Coordinates of C-alpha atoms and ligand atoms in Angstrom, one line a residue:
X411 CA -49.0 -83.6 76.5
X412 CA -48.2 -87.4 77.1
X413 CA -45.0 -88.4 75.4
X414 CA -44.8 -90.6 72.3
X415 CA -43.7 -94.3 73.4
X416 CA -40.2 -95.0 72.0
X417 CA -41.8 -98.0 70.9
X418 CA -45.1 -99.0 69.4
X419 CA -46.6 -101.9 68.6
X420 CA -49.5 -101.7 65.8
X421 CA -52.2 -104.7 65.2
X422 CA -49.5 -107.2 64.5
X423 CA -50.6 -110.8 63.3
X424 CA -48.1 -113.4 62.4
X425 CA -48.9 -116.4 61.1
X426 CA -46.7 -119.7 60.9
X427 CA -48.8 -121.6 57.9
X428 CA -52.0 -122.2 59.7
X429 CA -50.7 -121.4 62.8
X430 CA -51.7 -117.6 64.4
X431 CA -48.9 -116.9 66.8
X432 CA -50.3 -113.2 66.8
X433 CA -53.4 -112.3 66.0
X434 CA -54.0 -108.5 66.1
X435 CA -51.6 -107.4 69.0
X436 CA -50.9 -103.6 70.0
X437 CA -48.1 -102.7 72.8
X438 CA -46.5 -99.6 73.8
X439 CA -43.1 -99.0 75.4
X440 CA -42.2 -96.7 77.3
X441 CA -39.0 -94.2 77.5
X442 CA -37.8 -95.5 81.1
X443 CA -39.5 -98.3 81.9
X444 CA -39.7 -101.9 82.8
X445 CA -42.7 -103.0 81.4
X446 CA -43.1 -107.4 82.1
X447 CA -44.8 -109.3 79.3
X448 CA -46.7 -111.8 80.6
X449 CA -48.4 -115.3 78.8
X450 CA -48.6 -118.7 78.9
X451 CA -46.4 -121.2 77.0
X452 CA -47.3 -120.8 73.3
X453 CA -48.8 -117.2 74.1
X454 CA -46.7 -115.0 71.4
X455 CA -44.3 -113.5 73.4
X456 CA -41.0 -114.5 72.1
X457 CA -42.8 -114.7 68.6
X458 CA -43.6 -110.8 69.1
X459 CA -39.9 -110.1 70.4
X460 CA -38.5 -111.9 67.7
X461 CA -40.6 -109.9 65.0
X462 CA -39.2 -106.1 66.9
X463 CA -35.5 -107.7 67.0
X464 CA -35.9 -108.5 63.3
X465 CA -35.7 -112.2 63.5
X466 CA -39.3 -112.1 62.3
X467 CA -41.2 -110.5 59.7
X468 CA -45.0 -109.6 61.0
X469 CA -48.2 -111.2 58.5
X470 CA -49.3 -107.9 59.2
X471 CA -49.1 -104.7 61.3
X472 CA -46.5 -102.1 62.1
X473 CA -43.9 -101.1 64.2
X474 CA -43.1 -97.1 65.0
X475 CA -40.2 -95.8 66.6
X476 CA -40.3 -92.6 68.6
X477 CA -43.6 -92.2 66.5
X478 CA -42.6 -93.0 62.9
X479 CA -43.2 -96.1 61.2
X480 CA -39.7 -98.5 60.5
X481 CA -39.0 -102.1 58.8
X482 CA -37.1 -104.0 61.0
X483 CA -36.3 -106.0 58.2
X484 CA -33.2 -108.0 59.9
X485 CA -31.3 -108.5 63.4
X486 CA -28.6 -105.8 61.8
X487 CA -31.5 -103.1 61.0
X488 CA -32.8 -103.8 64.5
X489 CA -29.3 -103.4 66.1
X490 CA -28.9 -99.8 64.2
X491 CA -32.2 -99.0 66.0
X492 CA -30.8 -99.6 68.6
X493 CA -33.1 -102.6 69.6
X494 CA -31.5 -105.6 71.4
X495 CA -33.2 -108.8 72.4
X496 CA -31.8 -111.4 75.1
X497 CA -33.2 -114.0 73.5
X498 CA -34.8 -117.3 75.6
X499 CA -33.0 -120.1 74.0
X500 CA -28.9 -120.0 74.6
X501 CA -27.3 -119.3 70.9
X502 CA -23.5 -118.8 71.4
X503 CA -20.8 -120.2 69.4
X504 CA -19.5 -122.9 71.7
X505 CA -16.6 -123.4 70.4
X506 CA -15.4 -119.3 70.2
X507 CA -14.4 -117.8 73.2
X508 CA -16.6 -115.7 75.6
X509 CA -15.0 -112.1 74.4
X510 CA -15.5 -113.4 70.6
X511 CA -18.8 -114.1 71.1
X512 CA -20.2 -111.2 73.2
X513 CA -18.5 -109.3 69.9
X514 CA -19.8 -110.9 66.9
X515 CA -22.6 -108.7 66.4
X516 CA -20.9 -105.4 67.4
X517 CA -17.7 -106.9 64.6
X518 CA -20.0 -107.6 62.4
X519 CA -21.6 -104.6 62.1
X520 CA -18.3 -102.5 62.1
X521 CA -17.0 -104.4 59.4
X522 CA -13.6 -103.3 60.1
X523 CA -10.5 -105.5 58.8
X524 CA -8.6 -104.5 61.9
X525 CA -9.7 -106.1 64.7
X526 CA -7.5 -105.1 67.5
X527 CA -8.0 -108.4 69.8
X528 CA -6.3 -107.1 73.1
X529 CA -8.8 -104.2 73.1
X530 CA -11.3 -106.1 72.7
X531 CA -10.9 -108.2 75.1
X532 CA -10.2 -105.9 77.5
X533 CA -13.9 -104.1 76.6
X534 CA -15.7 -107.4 77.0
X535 CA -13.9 -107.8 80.6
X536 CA -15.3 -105.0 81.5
X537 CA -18.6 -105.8 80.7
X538 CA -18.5 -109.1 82.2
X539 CA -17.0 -108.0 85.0
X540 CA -20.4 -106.4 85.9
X541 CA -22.3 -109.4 85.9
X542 CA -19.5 -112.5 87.1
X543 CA -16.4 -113.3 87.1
X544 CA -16.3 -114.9 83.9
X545 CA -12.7 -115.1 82.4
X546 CA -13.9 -113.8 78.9
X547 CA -10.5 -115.8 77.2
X548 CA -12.4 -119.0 78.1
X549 CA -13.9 -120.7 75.9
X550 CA -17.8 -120.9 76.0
X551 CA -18.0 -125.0 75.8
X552 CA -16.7 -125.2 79.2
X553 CA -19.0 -122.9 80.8
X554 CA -22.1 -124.1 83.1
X555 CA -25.3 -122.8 81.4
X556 CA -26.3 -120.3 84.1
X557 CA -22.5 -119.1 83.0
X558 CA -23.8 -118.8 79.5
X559 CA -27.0 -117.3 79.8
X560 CA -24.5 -114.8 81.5
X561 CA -22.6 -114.4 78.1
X562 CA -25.6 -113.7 76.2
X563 CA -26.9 -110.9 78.9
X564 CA -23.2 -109.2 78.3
X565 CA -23.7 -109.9 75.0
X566 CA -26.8 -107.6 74.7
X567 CA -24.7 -104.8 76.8
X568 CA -22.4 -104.5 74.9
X569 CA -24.7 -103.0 72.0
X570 CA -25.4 -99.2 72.2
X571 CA -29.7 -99.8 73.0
X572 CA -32.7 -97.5 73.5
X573 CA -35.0 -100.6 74.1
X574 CA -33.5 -104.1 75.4
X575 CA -35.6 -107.1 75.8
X576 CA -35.2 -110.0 78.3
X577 CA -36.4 -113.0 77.0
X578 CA -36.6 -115.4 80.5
X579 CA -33.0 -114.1 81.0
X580 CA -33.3 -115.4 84.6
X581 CA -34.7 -119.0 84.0
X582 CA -30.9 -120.8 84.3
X583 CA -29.9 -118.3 86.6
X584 CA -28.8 -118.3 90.5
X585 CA -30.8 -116.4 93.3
X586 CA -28.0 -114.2 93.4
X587 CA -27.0 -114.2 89.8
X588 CA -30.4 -113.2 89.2
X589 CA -30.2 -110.9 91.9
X590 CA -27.0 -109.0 90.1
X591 CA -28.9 -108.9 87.0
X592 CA -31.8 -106.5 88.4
X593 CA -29.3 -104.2 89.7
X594 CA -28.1 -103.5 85.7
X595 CA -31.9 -103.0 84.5
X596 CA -32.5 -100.9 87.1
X597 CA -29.2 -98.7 86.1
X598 CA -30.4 -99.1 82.8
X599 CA -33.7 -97.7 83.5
X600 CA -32.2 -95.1 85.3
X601 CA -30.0 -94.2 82.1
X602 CA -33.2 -94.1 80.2
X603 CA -33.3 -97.2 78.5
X604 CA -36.7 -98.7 77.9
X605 CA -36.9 -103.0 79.1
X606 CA -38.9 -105.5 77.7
X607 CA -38.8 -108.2 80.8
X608 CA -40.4 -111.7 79.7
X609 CA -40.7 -113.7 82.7
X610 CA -42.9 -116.9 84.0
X611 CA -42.0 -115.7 87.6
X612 CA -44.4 -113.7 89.8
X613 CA -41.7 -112.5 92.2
X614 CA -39.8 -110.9 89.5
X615 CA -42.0 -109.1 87.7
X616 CA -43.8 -107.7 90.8
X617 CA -40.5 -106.5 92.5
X618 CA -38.8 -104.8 89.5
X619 CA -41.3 -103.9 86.5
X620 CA -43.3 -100.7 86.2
X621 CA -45.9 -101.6 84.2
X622 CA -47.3 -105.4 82.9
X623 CA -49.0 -106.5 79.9
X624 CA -50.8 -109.3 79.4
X625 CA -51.3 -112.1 76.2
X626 CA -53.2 -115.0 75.9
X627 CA -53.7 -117.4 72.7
X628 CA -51.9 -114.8 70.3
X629 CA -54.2 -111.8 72.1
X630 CA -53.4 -108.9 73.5
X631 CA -55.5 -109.0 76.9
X632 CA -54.4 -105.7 78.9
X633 CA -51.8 -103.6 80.5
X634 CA -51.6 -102.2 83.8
X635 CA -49.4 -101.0 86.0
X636 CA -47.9 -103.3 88.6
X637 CA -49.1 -101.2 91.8
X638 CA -52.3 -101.6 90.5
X639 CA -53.1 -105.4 90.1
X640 CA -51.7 -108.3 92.1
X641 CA -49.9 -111.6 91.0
X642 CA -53.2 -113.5 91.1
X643 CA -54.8 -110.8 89.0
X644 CA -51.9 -111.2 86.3
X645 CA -52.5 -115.0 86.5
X646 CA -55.6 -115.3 86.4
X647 CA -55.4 -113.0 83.2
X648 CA -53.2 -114.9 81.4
X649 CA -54.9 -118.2 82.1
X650 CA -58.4 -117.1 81.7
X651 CA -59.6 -118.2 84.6
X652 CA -58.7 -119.2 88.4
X653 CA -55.8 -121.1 89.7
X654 CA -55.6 -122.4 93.2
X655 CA -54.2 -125.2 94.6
X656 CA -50.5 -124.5 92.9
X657 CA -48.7 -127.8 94.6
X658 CA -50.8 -131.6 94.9
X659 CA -51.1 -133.2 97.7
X660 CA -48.3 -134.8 99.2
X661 CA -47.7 -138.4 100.0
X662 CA -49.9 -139.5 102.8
X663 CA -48.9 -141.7 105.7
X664 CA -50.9 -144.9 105.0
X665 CA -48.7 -144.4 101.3
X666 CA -45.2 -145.0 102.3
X667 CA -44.5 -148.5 101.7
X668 CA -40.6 -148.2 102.6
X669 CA -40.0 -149.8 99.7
X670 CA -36.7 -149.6 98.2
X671 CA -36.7 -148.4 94.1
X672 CA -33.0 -146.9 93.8
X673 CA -30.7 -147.2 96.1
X674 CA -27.4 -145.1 95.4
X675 CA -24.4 -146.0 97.3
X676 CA -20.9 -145.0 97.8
X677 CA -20.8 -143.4 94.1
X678 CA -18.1 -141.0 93.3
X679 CA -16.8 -140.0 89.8
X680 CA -13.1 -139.2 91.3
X681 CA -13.8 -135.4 90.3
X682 CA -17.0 -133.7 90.7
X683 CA -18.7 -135.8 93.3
X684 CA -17.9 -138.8 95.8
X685 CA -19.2 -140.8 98.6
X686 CA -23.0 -140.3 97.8
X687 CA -25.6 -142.2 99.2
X688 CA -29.3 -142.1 99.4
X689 CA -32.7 -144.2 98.2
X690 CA -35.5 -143.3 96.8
X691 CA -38.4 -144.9 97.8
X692 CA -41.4 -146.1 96.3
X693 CA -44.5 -143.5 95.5
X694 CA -42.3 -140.6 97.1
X695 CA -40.7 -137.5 94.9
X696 CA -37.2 -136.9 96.2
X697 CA -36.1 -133.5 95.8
X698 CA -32.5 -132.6 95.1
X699 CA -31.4 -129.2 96.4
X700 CA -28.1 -127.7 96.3
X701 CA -26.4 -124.4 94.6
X702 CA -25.9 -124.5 91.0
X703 CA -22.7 -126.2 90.1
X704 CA -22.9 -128.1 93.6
X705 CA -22.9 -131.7 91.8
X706 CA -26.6 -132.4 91.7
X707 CA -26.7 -132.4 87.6
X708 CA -23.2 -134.8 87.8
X709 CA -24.5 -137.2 90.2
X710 CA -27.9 -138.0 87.9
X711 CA -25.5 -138.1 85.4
X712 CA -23.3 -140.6 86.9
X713 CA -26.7 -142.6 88.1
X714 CA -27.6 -143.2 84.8
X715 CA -24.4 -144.0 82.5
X716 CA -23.9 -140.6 81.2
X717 CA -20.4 -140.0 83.0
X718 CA -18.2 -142.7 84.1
X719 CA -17.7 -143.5 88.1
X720 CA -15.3 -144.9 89.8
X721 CA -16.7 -146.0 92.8
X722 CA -20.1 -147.4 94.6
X723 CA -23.1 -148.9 92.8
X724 CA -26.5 -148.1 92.2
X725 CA -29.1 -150.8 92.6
X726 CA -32.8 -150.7 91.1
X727 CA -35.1 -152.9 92.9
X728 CA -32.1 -154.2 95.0
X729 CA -30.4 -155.4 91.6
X730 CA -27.3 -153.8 90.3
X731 CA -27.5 -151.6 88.0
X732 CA -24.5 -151.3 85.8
X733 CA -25.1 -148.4 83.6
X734 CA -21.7 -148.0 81.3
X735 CA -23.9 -146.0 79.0
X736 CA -27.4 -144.0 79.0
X737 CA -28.8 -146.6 76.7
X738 CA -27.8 -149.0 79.2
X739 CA -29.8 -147.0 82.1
X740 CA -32.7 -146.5 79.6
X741 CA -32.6 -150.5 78.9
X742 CA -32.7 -151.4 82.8
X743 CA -35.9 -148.5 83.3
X744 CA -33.9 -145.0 84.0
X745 CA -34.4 -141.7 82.4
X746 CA -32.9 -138.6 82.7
X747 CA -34.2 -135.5 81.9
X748 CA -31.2 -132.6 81.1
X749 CA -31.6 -129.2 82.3
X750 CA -29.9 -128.3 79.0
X751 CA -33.2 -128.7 76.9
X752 CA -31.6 -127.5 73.5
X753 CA -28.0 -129.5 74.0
X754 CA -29.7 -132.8 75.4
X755 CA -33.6 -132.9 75.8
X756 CA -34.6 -132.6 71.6
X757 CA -34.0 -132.5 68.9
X758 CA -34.8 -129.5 66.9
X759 CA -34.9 -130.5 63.9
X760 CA -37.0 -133.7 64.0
X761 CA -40.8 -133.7 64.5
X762 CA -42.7 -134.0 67.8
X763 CA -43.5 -137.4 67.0
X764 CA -40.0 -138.4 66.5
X765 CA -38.7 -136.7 69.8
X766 CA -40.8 -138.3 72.1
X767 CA -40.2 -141.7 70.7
X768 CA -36.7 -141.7 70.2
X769 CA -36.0 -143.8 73.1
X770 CA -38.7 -146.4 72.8
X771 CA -37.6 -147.3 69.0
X772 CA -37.4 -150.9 70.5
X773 CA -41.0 -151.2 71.2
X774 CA -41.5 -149.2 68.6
X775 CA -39.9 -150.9 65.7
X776 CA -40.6 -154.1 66.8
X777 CA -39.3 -157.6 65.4
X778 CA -39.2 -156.4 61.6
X779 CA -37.0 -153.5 62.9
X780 CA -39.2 -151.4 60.7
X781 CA -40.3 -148.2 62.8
X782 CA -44.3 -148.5 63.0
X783 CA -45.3 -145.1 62.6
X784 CA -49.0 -145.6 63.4
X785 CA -47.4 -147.1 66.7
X786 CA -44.9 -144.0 67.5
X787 CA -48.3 -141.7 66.6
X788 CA -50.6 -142.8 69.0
X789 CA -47.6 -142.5 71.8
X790 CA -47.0 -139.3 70.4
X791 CA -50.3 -137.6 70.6
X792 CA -51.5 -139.7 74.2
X793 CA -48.3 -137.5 75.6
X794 CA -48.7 -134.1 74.4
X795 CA -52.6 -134.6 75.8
X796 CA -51.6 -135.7 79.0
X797 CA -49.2 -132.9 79.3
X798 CA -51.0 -130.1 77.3
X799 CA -48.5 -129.3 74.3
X800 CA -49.6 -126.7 72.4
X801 CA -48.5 -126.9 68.9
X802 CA -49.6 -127.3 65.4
X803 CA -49.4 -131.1 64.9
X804 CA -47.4 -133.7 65.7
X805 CA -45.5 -133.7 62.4
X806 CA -44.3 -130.3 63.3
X807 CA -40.5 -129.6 64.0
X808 CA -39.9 -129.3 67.8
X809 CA -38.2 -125.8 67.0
X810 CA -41.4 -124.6 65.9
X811 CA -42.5 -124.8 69.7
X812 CA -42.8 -122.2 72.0
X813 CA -39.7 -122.6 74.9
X814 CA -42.1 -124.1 77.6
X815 CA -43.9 -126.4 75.0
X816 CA -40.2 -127.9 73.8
X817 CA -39.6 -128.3 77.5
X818 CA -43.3 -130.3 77.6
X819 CA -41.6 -132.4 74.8
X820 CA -38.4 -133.4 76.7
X821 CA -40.9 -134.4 79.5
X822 CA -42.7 -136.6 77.4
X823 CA -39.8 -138.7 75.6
X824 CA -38.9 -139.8 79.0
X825 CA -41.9 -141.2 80.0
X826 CA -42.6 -142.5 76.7
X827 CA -40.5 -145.4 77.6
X828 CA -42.2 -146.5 80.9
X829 CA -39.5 -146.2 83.1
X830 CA -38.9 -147.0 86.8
X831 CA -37.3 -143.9 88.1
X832 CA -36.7 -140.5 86.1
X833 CA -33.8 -137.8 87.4
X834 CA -35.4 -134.8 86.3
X835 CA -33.0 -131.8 85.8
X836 CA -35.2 -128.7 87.0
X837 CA -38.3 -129.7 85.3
X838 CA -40.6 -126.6 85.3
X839 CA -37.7 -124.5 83.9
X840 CA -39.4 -121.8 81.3
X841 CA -43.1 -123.5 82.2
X842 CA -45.6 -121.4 83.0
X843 CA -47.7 -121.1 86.4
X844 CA -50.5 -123.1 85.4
X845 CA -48.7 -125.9 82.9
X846 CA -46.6 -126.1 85.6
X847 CA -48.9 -127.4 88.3
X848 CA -50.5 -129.9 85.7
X849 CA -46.9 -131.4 85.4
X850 CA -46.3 -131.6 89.0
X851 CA -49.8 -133.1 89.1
X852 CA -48.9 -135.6 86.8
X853 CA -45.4 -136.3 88.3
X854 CA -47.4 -136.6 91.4
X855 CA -49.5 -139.3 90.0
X856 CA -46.7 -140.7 88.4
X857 CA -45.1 -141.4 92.0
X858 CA -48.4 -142.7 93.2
X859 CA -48.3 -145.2 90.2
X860 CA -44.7 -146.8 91.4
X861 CA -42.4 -144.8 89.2
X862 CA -39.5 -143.5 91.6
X863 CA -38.9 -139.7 90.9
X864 CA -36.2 -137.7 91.7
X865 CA -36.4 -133.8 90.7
X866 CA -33.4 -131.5 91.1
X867 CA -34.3 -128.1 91.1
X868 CA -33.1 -124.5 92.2
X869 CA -36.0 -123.0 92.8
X870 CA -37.1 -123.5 97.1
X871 CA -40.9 -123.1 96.7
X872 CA -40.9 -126.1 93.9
X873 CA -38.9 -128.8 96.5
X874 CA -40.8 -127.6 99.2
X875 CA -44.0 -127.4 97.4
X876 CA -43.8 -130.6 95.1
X877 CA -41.2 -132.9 97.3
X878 CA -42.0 -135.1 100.1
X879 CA -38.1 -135.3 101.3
X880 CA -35.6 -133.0 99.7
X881 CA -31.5 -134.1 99.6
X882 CA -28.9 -131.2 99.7
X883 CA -25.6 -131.3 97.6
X884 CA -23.1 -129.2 98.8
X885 CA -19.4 -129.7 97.2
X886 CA -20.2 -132.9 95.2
X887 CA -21.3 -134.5 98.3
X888 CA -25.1 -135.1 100.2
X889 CA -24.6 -132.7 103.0
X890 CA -28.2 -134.3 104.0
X891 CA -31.7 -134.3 104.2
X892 CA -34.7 -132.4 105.1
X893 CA -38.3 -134.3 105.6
X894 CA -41.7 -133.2 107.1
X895 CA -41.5 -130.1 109.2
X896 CA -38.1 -129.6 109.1
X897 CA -38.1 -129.0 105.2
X898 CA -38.0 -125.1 104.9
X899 CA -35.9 -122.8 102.7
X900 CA -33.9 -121.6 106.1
X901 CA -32.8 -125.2 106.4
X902 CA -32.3 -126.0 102.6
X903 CA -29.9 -122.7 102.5
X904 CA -28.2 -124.0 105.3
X905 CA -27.2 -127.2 104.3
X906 CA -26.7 -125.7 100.6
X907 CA -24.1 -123.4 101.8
X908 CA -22.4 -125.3 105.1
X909 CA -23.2 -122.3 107.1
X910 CA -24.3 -122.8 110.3
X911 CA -25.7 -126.2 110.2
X912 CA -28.0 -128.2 112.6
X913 CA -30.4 -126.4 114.8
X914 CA -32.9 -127.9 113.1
X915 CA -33.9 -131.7 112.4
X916 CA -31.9 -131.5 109.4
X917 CA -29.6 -134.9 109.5
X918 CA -26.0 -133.9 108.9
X919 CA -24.7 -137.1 107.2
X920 CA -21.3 -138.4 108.2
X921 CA -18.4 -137.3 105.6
Ligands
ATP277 N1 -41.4 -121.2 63.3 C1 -42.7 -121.6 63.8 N2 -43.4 -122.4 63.1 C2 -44.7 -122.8 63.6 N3 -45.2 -122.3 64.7 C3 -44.5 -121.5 65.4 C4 -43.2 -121.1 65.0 N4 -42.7 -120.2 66.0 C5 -43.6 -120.1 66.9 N5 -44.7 -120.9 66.6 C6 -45.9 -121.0 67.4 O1 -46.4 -119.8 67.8 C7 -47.0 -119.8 69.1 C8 -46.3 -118.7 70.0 O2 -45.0 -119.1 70.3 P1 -44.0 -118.2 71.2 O3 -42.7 -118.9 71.1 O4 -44.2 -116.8 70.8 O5 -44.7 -118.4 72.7 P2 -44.1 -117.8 74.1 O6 -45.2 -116.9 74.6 O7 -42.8 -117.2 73.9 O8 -44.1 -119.1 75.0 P3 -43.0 -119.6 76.1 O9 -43.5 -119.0 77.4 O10 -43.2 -121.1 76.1 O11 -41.7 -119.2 75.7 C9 -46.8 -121.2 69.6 O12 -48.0 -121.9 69.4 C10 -45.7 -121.8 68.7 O13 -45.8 -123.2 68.5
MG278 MG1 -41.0 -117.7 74.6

């Protein structure tokens, strides 16, 4: 007799307005297992996670547990099902401390006028112990994102679950944070808990789930398990058809111009970085490696007026550039684009218009100073065709995107303004495989076209794949440079971690 899934998913639909999120999607879970869901951007997956964690009523369609039919009316009704969800977007209280805010749920379901704070403490230690040490009396404002996607795994541990779904859990994450994680869903498994992993990585889902299922456009497509397909099966599955060249073609010879665009020298912020030099040069991509919490995301920011230095200059087509604010870099022609999409890249709560022209209101509004909205329309919907937003309209809030579409969004307000050079903050973070390689198409084009860019991103295969010349940060300082041949992961690492440095043709700088 095969045994009844802990968890069912029956011919669910949900509709936003016009919008079909779902449209007639079945899924079975179960007792045990790691089973990936798999989709494109805008696909339904966090819509159908949402709708089991209670976040979400379904249009239509049921959900059964161990067999029976239950309303998951609300997150608390979900939680006394045991169901817990990870969710994709970071949602902490940043101004509560890490213990208080890996408790709120269980607190607020015990209702208990006694809260004894030691002990609780204490407990969330424990559990945080098992992922990083995180001092959980900290408060969760000062914490790097990868550090807070970390709160909201321990978070979700901390509930008593039969089912727990990861929502992208390792998207901000470290190689090796990541690493720790799978190590707890497979005790989990082991323990008999059922997973949910959502994940826009290949790698992952092929080295730790059992089984993958498949949506496209709302649709459920199939299920298998993962011994039984390969990652360009999965692909080509969710996509719908073929994809094969992932990275464009690099910058040829006969391209480089050795023209100068940004030229960094000397800068140091007296803290987090000093003494960094480097240029980027005209139609190349410059890649900036490092580990997390190396400097990269502090040097951008100090490139482009968003944190004070105290030494060096930058110059922009050998000018000065003297950034005191970000409006000041966005005037002279820089953009940056955070890796903190929700804190810094959009606005929620505006529409997708509004977002993407936010930064060129001077062109914009013109000499009335009245905004022309015909004007900030045609910008709006040129962008989200050239880089393939799916959404309803362009009057829609942002937060009615899916993750990788509101990520699509960020792109777009920065090149909405033309600029000369854009820092991009890992770029393709939450994008799926094949939106992905239309952005690095474009961003290739874009460098072709004369617009310096500079990507910093943590994932090897995308500087290696997408860079022409990749800079590694190590301790807030360039500890140098990879080109041509000698760009490989090996030599990336190396640099990245000040082990065992220069066999290769890697160029130490000089401290
Ligand atoms: N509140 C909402 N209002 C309107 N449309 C919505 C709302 N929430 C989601 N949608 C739409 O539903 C569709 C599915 O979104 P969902 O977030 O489930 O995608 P996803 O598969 O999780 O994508 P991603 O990989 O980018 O996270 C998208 O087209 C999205 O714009
Ligand atoms: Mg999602």
């Amino acid at each position: 007799m095969a045994s009844v899934p802990v968890l069912e998913i029956r011919n669910v639909s949900k509709h936003f307005g016009v919008i079909k999120a779902l449209t007639d999607v079945s899924f079975s879970l179960d007792r045990g297992e790691i089973h990936a869901l798999c989709g494109e951007n805008g696909a339904g997956k966090s819509t159908l996670m949402n709708i089991i964690a209670g976040v979400l009523q379904p249009s239509e369609g049921e959900i059964l547990l161990d067999g029976a039919i239950v309303k998951v009316t609300s997150p608390a009704v979900a939680q006394s099902f045991g169901l817990g969800l990870v969710h994709q977007e970071i949602a902490l209280c940043p101004d509560a401390t890490v213990a208080e805010n890996m408790f709120m749920a269980a607190t607020n379901r015990r209702r208990s006028p006694f809260m004894n704070y030691g002990r609780l403490e204490r407990e969330a230690q424990a559990v945080m112990n098992r992922l990083a040490p995180i001092d959980v009396r900290g408060k969760v404002s000062d914490l790097s994102i990868s550090s807070q996607q970390l709160v909201e795994i321990a978070k979700a541990l901390t509930l008593d679950c039969r089912v727990l779904i990861f929502d992208e859990p390792t998207a901000a994450l470290t190689e090796s944070e990541a690493q720790v994680l799978f190590g707890i869903i497979r005790d989990l498994r082991a323990q008999g808990i059922s997973i949910i992993y959502i994940s826009h990585r290949m790698a992952e889902i092929f080295s730790l789930c059992d089984r993958v299922t498949v949506f496209r456009d709302g649709r459920y497509v199939s299920t298998e398990k993962v011994a039984d397909v390969t990652p360009e099966d999965v692909v080509r599955r969710m996509v719908g058809r073929e994809i094969t060249q992932l990275y464009p073609a690099k910058q040829a010879e006969n391209e480089r111009s050795g023209e100068t665009i940004l030229h960094v020298s000397g800068l140091g912020d007296g803290a987090r970085f000093r003494g960094v030099n480097f240029e980027l040069r005209k139609g190349e991509i410059l890649g900036i490696g490092g580990l997390i919490g190396s400097g990269r995301t502090e040097i951008a920011e100090g490139v482009c007026g968003l944190r004070p230095t105290i030494a060096g200059e930058v110059r922009l087509h050998g000018q000065i550039m003297q950034a005191r604010s970000y409006a000041d870099a966005v005037r002279a022609g820089v953009v940056y684009l955070s890796e903190d999409r929700k804190g810094a890249g959009v606005f929620l709560d505006m529409s997708i218009a509004q977002n993407i022209a936010v930064l060129d209101l001077k062109t914009l509004t013109g000499p009335t100073g009245l905004l022309n909205a015909k004007a900030e329309a045609a910008l709006a919907h040129d962008l989200v065709k050239r880089l393939g937003v799916r959404m309803g309209g362009i009057d829609m809030p942002v937060s009615s995107l899916s993750g990788g579409n509101q990520q699509k969004v960020a792109i777009a307000k920065q090149l909405a303004v033309n600029p000369k050079v854009i820092l991009m903050d890992e770029p393709t973070r939450g994008i799926d495989v094949g939106a992905k390689s239309e952005i690095h198409r474009l961003l290739r084009d874009l460098a072709r076209s004369g617009i310096g860019i500079v990507v910093i991103s943590s994932e090897l295969p995308e500087l290696l794949g997408l860079c022409d010349r990749v800079l590694v940060i190590r301790e807030g300082r360039v500890a140098g440079e990879v080109e041509g041949e000698a760009m490989t992961e090996e030599a990336i690492m190396r640099l990245a971690s000040g082990i065992g440095h220069n066999n290769s043709k890697a160029s130490e700088h000089a401290a």
